[in-house]
Coordinates of N, CA and C in Angstrom, one line a residue:
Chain Z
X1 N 0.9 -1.2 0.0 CA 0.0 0.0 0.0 C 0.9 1.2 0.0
X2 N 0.6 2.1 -0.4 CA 1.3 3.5 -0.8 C 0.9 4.3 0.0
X3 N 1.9 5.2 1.0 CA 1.4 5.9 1.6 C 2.9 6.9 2.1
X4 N 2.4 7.7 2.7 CA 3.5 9.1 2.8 C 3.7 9.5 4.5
X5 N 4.5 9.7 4.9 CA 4.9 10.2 6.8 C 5.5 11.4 6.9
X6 N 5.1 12.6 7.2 CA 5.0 13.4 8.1 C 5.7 13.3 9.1
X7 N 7.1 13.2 10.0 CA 7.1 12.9 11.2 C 7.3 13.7 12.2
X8 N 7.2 15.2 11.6 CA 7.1 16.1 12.6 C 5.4 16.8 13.1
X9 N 5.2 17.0 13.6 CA 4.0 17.8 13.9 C 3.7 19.0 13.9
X10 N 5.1 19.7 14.6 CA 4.9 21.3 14.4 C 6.6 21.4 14.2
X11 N 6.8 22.0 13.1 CA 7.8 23.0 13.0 C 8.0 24.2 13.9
X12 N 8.9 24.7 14.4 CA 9.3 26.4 14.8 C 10.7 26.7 14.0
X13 N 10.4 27.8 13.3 CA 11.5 29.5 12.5 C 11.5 30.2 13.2
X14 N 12.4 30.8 13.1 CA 12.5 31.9 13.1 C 12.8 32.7 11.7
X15 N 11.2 33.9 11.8 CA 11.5 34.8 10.5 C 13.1 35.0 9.6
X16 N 12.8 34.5 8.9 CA 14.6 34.9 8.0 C 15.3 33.6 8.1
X17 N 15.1 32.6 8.7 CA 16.0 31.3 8.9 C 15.0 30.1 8.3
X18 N 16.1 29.3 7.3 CA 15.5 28.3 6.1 C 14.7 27.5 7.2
X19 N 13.6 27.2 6.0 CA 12.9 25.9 6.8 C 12.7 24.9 6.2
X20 N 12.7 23.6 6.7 CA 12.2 22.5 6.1 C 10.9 21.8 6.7
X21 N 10.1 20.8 5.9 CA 9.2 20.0 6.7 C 9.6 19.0 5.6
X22 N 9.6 17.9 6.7 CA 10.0 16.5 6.0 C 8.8 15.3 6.0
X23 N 9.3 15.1 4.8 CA 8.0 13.9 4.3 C 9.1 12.5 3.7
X24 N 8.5 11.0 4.0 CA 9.1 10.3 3.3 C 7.9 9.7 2.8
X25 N 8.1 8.7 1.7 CA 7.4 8.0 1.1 C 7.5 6.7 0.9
X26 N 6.2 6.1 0.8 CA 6.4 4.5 0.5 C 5.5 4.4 -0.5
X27 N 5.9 3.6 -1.8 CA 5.6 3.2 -2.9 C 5.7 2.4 -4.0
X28 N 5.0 1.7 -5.0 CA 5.7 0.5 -5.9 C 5.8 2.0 -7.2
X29 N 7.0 1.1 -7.5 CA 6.5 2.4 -8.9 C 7.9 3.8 -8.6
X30 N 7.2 4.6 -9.8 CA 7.7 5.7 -9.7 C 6.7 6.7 -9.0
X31 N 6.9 7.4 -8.2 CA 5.9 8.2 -7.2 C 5.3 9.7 -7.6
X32 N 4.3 10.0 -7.8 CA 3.8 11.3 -7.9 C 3.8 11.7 -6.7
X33 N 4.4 13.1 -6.4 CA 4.4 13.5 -4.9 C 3.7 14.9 -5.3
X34 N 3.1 15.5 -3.8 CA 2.4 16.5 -3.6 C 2.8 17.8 -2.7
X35 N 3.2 18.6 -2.3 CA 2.9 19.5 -1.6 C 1.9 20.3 -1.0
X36 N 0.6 20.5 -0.8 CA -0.2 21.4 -0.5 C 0.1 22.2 1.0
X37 N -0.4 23.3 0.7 CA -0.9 24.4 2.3 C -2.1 24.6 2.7
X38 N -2.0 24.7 3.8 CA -4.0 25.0 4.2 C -4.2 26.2 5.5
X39 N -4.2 26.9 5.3 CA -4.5 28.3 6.2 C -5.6 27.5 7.3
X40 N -5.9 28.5 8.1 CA -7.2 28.0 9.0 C -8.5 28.1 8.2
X41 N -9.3 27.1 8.2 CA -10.6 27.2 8.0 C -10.8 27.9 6.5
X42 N -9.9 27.1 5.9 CA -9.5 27.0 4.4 C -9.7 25.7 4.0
X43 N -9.4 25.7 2.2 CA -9.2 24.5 1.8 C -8.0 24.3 1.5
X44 N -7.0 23.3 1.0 CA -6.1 23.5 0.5 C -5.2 24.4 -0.9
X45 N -4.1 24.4 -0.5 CA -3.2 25.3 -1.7 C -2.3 24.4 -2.5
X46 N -2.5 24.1 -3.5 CA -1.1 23.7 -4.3 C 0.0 24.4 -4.4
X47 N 1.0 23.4 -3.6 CA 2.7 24.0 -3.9 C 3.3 23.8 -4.9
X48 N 3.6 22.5 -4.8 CA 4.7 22.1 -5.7 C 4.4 20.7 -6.2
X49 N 5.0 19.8 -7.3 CA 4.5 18.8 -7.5 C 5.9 18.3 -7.9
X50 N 5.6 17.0 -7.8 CA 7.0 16.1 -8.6 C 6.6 14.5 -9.3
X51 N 6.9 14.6 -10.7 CA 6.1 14.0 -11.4 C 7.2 12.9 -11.8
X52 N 8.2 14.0 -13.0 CA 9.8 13.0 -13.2 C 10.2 14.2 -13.6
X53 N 11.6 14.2 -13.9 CA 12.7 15.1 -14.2 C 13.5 15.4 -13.3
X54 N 13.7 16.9 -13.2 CA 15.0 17.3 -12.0 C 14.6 17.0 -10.7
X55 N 15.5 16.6 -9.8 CA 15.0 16.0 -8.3 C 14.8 17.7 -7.9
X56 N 15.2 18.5 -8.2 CA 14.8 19.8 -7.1 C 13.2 20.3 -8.2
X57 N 12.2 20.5 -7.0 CA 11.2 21.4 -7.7 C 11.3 22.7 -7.2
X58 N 10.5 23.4 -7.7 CA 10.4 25.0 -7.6 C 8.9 25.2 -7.4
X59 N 8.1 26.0 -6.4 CA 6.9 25.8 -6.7 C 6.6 27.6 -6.2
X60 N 5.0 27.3 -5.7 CA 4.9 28.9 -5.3 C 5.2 29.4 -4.1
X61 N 5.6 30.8 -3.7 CA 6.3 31.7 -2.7 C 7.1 31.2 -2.0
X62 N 7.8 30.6 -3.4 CA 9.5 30.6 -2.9 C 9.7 29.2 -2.2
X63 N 8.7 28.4 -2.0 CA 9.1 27.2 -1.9 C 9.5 26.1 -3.1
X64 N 10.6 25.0 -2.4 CA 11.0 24.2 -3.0 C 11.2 23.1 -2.4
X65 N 11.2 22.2 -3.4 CA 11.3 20.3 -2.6 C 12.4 19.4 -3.0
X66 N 12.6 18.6 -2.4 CA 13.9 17.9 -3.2 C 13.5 16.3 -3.4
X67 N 13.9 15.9 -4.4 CA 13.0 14.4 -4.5 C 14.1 13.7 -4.4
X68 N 14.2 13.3 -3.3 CA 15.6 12.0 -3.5 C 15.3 10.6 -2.7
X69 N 15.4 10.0 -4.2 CA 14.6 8.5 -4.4 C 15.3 7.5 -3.3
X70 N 16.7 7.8 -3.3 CA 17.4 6.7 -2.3 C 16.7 6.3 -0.9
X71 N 16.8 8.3 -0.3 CA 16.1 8.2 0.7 C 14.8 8.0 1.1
X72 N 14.1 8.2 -0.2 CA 12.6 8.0 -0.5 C 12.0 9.1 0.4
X73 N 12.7 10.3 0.0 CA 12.1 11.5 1.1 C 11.7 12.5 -0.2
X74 N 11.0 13.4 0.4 CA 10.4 14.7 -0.4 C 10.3 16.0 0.3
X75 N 11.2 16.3 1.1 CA 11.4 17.6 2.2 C 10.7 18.7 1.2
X76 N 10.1 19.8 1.9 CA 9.6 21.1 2.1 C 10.9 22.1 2.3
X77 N 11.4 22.8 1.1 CA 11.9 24.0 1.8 C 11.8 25.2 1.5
X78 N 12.4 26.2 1.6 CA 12.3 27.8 2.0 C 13.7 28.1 2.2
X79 N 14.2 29.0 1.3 CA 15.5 29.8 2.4 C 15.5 30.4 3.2
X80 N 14.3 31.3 3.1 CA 14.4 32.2 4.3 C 12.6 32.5 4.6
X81 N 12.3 31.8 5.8 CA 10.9 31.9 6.0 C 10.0 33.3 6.5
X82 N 8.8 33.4 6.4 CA 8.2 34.5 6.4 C 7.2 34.2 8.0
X83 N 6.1 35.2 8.4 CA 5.7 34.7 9.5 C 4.3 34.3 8.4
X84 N 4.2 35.1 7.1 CA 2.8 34.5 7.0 C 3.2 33.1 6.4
X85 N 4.3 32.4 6.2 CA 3.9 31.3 5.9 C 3.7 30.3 6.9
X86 N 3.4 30.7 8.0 CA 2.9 30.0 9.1 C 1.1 29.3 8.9
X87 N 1.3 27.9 8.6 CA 0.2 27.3 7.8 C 0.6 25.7 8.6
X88 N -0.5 24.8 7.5 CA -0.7 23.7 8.0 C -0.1 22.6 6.6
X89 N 1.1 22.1 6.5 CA 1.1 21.7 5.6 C 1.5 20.5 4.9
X90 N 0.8 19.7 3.8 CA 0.6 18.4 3.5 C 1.5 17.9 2.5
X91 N 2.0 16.6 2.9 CA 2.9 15.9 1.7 C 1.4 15.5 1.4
X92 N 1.6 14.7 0.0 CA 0.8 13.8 -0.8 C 1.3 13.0 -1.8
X93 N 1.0 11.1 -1.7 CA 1.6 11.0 -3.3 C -0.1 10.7 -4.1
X94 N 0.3 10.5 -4.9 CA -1.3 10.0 -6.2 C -0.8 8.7 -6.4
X95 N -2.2 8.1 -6.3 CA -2.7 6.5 -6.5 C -3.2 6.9 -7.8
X96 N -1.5 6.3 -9.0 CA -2.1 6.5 -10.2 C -3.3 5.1 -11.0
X97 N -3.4 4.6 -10.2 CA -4.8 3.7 -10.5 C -6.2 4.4 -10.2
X98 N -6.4 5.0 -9.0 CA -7.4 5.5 -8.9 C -7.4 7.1 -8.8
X99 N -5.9 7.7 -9.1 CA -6.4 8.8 -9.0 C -6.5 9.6 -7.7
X100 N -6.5 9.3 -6.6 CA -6.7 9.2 -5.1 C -5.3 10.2 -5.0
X101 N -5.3 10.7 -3.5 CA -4.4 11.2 -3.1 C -4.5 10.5 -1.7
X102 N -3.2 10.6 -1.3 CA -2.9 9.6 0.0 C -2.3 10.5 0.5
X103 N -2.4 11.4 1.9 CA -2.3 12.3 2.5 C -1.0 11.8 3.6
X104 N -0.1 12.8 4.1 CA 0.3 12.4 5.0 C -0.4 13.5 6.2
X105 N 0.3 13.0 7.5 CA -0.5 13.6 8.9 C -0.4 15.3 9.0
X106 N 0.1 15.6 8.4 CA 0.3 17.2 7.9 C 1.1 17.6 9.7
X107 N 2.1 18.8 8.6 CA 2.9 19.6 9.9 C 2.5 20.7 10.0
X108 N 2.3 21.2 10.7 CA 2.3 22.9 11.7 C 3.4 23.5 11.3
X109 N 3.2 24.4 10.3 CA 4.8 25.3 11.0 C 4.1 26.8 11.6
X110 N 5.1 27.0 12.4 CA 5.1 28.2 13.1 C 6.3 28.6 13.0
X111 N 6.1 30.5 12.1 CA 7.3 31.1 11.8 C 7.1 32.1 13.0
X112 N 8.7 32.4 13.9 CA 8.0 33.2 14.7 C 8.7 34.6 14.5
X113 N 8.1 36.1 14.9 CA 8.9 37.0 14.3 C 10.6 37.2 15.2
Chain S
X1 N -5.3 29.8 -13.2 CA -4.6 29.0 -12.7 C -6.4 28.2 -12.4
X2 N -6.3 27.1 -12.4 CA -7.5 26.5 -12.1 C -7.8 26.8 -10.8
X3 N -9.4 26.9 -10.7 CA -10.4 27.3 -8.8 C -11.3 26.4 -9.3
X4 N -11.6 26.2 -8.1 CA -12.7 25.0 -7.7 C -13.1 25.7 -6.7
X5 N -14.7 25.9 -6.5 CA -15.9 26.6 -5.9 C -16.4 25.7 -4.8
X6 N -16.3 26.1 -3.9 CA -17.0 25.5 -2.8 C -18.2 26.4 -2.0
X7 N -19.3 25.8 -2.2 CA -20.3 26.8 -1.5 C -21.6 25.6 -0.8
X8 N -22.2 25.9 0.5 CA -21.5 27.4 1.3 C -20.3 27.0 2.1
X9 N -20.0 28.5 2.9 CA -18.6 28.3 3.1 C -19.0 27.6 4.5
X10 N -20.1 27.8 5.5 CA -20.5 27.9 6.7 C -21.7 27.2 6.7
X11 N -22.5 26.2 7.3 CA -23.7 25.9 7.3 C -24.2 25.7 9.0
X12 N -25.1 26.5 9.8 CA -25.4 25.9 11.1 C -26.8 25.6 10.9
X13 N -26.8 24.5 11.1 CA -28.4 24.0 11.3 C -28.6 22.8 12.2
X14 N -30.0 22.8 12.3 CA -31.1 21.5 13.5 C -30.4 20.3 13.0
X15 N -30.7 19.2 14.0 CA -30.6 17.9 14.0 C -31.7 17.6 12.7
X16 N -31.8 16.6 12.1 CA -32.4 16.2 11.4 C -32.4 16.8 9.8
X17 N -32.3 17.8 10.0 CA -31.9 18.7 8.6 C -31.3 18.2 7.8
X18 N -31.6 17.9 6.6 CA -30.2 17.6 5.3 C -30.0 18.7 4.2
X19 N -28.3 19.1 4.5 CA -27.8 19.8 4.3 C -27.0 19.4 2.4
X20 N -27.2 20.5 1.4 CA -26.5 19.8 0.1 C -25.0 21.1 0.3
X21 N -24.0 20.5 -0.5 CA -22.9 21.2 -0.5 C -22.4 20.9 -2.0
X22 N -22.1 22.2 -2.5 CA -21.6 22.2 -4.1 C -20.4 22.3 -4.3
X23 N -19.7 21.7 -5.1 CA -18.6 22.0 -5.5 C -18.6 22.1 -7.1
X24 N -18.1 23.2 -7.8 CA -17.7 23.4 -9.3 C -16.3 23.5 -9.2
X25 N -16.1 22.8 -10.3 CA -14.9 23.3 -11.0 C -15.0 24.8 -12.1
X26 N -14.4 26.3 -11.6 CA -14.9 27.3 -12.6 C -14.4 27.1 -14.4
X27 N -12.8 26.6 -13.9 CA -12.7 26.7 -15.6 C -11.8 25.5 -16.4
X28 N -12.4 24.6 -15.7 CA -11.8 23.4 -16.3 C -13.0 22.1 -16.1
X29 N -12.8 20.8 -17.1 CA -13.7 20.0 -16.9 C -13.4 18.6 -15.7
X30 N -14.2 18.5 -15.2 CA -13.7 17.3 -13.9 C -14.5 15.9 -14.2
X31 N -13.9 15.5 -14.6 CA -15.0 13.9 -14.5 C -14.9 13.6 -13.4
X32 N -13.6 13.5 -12.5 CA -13.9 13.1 -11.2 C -13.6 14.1 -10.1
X33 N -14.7 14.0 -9.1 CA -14.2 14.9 -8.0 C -14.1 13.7 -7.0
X34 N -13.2 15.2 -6.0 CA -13.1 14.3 -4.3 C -13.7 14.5 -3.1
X35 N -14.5 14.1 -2.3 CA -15.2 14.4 -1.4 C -14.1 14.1 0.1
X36 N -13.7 15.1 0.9 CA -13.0 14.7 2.5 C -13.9 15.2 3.4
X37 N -13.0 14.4 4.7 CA -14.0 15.4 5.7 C -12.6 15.4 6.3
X38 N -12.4 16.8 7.7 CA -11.2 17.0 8.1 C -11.7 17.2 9.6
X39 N -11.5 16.6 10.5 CA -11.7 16.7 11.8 C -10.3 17.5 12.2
X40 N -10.7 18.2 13.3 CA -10.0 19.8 14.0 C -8.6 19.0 13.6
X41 N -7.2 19.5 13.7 CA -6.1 19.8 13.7 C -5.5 18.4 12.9
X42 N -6.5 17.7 12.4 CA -6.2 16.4 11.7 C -6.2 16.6 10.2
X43 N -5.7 15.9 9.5 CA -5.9 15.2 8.1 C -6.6 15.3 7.5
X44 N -6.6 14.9 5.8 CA -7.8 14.7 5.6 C -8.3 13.4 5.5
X45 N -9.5 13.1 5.9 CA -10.0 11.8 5.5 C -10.9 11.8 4.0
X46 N -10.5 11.2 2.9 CA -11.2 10.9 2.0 C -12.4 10.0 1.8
X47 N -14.2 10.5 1.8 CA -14.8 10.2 2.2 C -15.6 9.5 0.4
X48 N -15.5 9.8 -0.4 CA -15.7 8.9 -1.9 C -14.8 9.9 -2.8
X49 N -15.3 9.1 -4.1 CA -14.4 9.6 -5.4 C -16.5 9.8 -6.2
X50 N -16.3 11.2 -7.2 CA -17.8 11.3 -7.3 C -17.4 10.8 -9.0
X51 N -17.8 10.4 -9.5 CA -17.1 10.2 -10.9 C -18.8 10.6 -12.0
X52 N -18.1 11.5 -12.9 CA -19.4 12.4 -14.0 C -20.3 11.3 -13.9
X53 N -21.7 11.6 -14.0 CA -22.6 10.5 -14.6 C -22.5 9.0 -14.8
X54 N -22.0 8.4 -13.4 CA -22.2 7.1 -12.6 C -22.1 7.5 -10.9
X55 N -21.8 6.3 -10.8 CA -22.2 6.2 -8.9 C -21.1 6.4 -8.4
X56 N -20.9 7.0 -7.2 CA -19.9 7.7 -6.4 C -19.0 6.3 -5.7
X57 N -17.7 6.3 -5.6 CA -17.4 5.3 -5.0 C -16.8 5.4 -4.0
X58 N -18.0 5.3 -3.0 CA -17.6 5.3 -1.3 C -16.4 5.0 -0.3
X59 N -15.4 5.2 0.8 CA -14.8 4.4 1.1 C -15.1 3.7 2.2
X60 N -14.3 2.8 2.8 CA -14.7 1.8 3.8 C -15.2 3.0 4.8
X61 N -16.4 2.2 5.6 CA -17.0 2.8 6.5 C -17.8 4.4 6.5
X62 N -18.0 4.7 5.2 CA -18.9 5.8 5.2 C -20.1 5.1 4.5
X63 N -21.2 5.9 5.0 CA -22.5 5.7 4.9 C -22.9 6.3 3.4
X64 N -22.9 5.5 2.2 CA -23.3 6.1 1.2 C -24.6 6.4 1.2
X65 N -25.9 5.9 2.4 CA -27.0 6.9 2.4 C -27.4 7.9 2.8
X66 N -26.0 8.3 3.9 CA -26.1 9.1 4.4 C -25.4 10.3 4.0
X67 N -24.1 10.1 2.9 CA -23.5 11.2 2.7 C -23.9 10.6 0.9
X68 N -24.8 11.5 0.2 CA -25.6 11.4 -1.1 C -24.6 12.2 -2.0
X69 N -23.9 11.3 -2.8 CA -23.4 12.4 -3.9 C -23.8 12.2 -5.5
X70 N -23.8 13.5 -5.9 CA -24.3 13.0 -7.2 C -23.4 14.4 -8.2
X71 N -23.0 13.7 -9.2 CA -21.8 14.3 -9.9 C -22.7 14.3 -11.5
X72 N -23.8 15.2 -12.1 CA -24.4 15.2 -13.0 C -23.7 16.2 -14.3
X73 N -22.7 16.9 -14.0 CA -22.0 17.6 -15.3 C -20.4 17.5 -14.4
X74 N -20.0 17.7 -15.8 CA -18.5 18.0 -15.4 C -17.9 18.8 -15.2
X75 N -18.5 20.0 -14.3 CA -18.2 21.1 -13.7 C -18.9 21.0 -12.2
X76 N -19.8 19.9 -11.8 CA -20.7 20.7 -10.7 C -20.4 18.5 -10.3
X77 N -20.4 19.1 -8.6 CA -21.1 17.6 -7.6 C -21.3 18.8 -6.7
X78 N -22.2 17.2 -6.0 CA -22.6 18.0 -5.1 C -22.7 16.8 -3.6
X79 N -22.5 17.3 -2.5 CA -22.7 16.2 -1.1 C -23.8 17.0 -0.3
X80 N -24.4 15.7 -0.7 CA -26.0 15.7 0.2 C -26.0 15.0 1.9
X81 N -25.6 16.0 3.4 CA -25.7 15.6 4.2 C -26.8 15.0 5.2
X82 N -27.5 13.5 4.9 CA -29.2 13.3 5.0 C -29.2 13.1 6.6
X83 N -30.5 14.1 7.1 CA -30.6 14.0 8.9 C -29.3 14.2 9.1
X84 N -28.9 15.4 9.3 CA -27.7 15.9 10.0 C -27.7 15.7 11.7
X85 N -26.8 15.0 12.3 CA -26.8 15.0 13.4 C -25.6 15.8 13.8
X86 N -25.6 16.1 15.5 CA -24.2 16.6 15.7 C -23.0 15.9 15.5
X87 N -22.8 14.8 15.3 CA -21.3 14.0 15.1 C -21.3 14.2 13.7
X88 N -22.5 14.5 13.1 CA -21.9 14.9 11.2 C -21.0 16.2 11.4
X89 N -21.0 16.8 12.4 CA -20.5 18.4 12.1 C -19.0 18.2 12.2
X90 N -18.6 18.8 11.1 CA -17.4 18.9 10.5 C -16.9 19.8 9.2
X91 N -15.6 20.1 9.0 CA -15.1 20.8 8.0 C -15.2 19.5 6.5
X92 N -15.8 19.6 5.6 CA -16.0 19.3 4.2 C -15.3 20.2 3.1
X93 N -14.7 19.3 2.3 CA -13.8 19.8 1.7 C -13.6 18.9 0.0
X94 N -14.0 19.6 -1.0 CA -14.1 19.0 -2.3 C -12.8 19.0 -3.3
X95 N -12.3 18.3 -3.9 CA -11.5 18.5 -4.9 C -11.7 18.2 -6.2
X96 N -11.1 18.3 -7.4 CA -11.0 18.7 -8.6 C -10.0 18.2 -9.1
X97 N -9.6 17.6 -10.8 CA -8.5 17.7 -11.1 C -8.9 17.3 -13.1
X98 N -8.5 18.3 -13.5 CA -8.7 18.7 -14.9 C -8.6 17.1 -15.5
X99 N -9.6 16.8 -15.9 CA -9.5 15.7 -16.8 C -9.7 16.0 -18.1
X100 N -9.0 16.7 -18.7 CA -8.9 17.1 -20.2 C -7.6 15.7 -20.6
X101 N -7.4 14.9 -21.3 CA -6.4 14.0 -22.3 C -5.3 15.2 -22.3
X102 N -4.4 14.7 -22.1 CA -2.9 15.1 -21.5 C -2.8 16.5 -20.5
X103 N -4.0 16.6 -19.9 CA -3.7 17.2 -18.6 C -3.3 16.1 -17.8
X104 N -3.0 15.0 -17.4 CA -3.2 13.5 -16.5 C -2.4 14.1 -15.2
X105 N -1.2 15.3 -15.2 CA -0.1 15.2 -14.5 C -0.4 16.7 -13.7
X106 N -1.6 17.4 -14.3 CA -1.8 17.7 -13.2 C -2.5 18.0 -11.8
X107 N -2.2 18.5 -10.7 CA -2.7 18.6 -9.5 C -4.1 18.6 -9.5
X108 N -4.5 18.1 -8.3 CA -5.6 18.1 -7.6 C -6.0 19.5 -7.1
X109 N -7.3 20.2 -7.5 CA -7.1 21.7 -6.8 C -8.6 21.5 -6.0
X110 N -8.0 22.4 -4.8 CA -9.5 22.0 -3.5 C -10.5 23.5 -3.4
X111 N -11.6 23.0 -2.9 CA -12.5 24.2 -2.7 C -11.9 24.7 -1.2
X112 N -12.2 25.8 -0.9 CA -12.3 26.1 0.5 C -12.8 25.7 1.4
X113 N -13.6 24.6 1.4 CA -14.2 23.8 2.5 C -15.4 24.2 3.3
X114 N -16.2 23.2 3.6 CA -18.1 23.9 4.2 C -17.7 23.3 5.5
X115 N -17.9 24.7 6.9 CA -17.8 23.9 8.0 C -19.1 23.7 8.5
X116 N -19.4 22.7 8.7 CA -20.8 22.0 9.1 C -21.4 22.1 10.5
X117 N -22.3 22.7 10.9 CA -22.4 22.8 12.7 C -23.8 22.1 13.2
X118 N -24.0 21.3 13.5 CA -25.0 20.7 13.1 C -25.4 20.6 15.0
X119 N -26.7 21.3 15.6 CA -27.1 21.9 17.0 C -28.0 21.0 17.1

């Protein structure tokens, strides 16, 4: 079964200092991976996606992911974090049979000023 | 950039009430949408797949009489909450993903989510 881990819960930044949030994955196959954000009492935001090609993606406000298959990881990062990017945010890979997205337990970050 | 419509944003209503909740896609076609539900500081749980004009395919342990969906164009589903009780009340949350022939690769995009309050 295919499925993605989260193993932090809450991140803390400080404004101006890189951040990561780390995801690994488990999968047969080559993996479609996901990024999304979700503010409060929102729905989610598409980040970034990784499909095939360069292991670094580039997505929106300046985030980026790194796909490296060895480790079977897909980290979250930022060079220099903001306070508004302080959100709730989800790895994901796609169940290319059905289409589905398999969620991981989503991390907290808190940027603080 | 593709939106997906979620309306309403807010619903409070009685026990027994059934509540419908829409999701469009504005400018792309979806044969399939996604139905979650997201309990406070949790995940999401994926509650069916609504697929255009056939039957929604439920996952383990949801009540497909209870949560009614029906996906009649490829712009519009909709989740019909029947006899709303207070343990229905929750954040709902729909997704989208352009099924146009060589869009395949891209993203799932979500509505903003209906929080349910059900008194």
């Amino acid at each position: 079964a295919q499925s993605v881990a989260q193993p932090e819960d809450q991140v803390n930044v400080a404004e101006g200092n890189p951040l990561t949030v780390k995801c690994t994955y488990s999968v047969s196959g080559n993996p479609y991976l996901f990024w999304y954000v979700q503010y409060p009492n929102r729905g989610l935001q598409f980040l970034l996606k990784y499909i095939t090609g360069d292991n670094l993606v580039k997505g929106s406000y300046g985030f980026e992911a790194e796909f490296n298959k060895s480790q079977t990881s897909f980290h979250l990062k930022k060079p220099s974090a903001l306070v508004s990017d302080s959100a709730l945010y989800f790895c994901a890979v796609r169940d290319k049979g059905t289409d589905k997205l398999i969620f991981g337990t989503g991390t907290r970050l808190q940027v603080f000023p | 950039g593709a939106v997906v419509s979620q309306h309403p944003s807010r619903v409070i209503c009685k026990s027994g009430t059934s509540v419908k909740i829409e999701c469009r896609s504005l400018d792309f076609q979806a044969t399939t949408m996604f139905w979650y539900r997201q309990f406070p500081k949790k995940s999401l749980m994926l509650m069916a797949t609504s697929n255009e004009g056939s039957k929604a395919t439920y996952e383990q342990g949801v009540e497909k009489d209870k949560f009614l969906i029906n996906h009649a164009s490829l712009t519009l589903s909709t989740l019909t909450v029947t006899s709303a009780h207070p343990e229905d009340s929750s954040f709902y949350i729909c997704s989208a993903r352009d099924g146009t022939t060589g869009r395949e690769n891209q993203p799932q995009h979500f509505g903003d989510g209906t929080r349910l309050s059900i008194l």
